[in-house]
PDB file of C-alpha atoms in Angstrom:
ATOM      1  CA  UNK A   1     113.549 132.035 107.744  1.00  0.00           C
ATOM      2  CA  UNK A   2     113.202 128.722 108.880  1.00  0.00           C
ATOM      3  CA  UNK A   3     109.850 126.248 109.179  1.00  0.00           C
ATOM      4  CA  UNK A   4     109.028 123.141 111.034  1.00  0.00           C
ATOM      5  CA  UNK A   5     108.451 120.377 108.167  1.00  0.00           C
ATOM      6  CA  UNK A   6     107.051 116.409 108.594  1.00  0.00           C
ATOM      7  CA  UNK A   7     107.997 113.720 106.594  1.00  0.00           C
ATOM      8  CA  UNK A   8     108.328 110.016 107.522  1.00  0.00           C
ATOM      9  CA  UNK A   9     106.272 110.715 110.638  1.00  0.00           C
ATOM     10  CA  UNK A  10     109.046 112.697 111.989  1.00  0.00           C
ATOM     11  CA  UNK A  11     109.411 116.622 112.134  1.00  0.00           C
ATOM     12  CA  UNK A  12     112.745 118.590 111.154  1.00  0.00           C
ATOM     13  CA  UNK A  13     113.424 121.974 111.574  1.00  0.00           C
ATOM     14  CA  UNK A  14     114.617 123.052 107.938  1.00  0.00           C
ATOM     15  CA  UNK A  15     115.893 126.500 106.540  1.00  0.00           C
ATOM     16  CA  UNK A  16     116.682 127.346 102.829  1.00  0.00           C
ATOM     17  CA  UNK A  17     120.061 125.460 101.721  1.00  0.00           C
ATOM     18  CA  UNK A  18     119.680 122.686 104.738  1.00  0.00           C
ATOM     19  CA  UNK A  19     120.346 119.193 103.248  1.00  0.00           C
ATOM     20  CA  UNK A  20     118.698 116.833 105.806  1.00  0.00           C
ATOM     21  CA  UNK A  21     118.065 113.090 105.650  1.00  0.00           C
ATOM     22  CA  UNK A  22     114.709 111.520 105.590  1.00  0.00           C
ATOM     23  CA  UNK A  23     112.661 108.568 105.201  1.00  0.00           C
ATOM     24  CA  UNK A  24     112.837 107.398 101.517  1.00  0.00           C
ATOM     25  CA  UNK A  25     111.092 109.797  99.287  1.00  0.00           C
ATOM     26  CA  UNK A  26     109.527 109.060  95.534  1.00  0.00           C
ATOM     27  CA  UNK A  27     112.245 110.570  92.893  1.00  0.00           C
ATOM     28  CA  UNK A  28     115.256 109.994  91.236  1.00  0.00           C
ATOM     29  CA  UNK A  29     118.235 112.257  92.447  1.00  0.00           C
ATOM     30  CA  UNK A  30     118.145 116.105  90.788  1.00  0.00           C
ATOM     31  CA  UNK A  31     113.937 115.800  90.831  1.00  0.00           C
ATOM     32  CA  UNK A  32     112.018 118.644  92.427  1.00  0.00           C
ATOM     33  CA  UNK A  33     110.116 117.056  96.250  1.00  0.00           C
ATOM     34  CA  UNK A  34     107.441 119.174  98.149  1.00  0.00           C
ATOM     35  CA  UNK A  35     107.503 119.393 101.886  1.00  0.00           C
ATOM     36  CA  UNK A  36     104.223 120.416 104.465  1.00  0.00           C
ATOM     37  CA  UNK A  37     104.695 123.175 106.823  1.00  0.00           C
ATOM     38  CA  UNK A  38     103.560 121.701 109.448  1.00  0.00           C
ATOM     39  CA  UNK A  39     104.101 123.150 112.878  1.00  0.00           C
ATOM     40  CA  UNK A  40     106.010 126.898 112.527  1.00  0.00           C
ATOM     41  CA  UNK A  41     107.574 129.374 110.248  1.00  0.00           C
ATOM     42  CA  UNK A  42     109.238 131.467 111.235  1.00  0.00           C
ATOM     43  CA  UNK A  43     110.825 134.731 108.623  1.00  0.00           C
ATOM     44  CA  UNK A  44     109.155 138.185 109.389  1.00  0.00           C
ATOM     45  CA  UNK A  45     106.288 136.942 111.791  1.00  0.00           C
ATOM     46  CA  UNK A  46     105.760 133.406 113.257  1.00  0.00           C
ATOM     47  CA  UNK A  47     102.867 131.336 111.774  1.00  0.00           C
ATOM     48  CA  UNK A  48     101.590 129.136 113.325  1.00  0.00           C
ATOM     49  CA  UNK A  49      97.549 129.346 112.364  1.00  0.00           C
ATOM     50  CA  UNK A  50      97.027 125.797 110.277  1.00  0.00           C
ATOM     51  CA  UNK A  51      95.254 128.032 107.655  1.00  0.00           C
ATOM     52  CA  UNK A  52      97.956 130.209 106.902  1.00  0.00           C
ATOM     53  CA  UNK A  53     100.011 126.880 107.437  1.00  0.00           C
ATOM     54  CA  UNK A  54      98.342 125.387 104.570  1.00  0.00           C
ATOM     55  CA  UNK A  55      99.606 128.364 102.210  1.00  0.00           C
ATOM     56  CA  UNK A  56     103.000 127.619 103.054  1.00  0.00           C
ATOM     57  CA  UNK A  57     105.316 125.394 100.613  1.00  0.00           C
ATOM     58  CA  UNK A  58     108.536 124.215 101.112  1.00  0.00           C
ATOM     59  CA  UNK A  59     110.125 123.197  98.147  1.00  0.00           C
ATOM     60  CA  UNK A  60     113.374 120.531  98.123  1.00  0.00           C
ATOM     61  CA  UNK A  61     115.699 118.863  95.590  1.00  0.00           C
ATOM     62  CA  UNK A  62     116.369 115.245  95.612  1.00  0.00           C
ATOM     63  CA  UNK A  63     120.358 115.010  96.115  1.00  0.00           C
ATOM     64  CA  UNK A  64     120.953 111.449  96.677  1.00  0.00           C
ATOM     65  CA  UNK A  65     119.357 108.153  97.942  1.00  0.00           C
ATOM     66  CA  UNK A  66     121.238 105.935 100.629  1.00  0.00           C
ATOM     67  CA  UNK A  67     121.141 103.905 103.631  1.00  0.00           C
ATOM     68  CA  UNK A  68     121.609 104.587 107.620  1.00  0.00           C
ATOM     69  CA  UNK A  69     123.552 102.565 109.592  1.00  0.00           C
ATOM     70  CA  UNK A  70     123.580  98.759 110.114  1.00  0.00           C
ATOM     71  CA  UNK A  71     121.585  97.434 113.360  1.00  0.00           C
ATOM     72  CA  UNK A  72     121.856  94.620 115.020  1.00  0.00           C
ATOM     73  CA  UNK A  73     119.363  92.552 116.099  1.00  0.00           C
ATOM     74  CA  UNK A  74     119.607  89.521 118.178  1.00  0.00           C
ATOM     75  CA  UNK A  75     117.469  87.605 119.643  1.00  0.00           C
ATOM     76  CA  UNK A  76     118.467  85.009 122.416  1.00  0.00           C
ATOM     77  CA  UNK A  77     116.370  83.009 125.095  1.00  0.00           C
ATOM     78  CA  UNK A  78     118.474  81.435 127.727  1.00  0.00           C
ATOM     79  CA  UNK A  79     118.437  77.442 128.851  1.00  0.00           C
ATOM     80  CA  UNK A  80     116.985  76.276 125.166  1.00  0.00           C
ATOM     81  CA  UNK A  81     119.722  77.368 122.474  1.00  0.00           C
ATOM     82  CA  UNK A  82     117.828  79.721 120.713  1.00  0.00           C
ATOM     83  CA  UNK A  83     120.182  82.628 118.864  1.00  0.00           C
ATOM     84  CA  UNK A  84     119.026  84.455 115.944  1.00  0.00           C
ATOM     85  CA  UNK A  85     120.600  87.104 114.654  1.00  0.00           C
ATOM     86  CA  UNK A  86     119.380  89.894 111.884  1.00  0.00           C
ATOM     87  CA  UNK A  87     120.402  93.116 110.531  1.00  0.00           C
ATOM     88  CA  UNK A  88     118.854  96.035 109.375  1.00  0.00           C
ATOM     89  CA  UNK A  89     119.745  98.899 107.252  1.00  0.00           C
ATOM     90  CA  UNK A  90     117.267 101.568 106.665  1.00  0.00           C
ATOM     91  CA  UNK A  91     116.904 103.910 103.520  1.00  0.00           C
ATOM     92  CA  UNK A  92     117.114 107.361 103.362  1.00  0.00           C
ATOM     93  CA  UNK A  93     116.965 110.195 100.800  1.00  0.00           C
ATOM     94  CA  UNK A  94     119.240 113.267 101.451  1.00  0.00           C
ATOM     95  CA  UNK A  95     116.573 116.008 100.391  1.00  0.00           C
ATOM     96  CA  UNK A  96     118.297 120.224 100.336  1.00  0.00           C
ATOM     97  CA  UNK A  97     115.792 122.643 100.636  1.00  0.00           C
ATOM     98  CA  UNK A  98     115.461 124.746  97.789  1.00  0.00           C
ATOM     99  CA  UNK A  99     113.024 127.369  99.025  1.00  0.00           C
ATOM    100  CA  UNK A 100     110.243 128.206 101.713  1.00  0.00           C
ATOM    101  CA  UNK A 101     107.383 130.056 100.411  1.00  0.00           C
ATOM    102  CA  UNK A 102     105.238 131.920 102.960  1.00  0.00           C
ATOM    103  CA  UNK A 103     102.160 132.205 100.745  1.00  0.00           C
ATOM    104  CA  UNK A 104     101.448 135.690 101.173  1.00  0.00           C
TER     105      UNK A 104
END
């Protein structure tokens, strides 16, 4: 069974035991996180009615908080000696999904 989450303003596609990474979350590593269903699950049948959607929980565990990889930013205009230069490391909590619950 798998369902079609969002978090972050992104969407993953998640199944029970996935660890996936997400925009930071609220919690301290080992704490309990609820996901929406927002899109699809799919197990027996495939829901996809935003009623029956709204029954559906997907339940995650908090495994660890950390960052994503450094970017670079630079920022250069030619002919007047302007260079700035920035970085930029996002943070991320690495959520594993603990159960999907179709509501029935």
């Amino acid at each position: 069974m798998y369902a079609i989450v969002k978090t972050g303003g992104k969407q993953y596609r998640v199944a029970e035991g996935d660890v996936i990474e997400v925009e930071k979350l609220v919690g301290a590593p080992g704490d309990s996180v609820s996901l929406a269903a927002v899109l699809l699950v799919d197990g027996e049948r495939v829901v996809t009615d935003a009623g029956q959607l709204a029954r559906v929980a997907v339940t995650g565990e908090v495994v660890a908080h950390t960052k994503g990889p450094k970017i670079r930013i630079h920022k250069f205009k030619s002919k007047t000696g302007y260079h700035k230069r920035q970085g930029h490391r996002q943070p991320l909590t690495q959520v594993k999904v603990t159960g999907i619950n179709s509501g029935k």
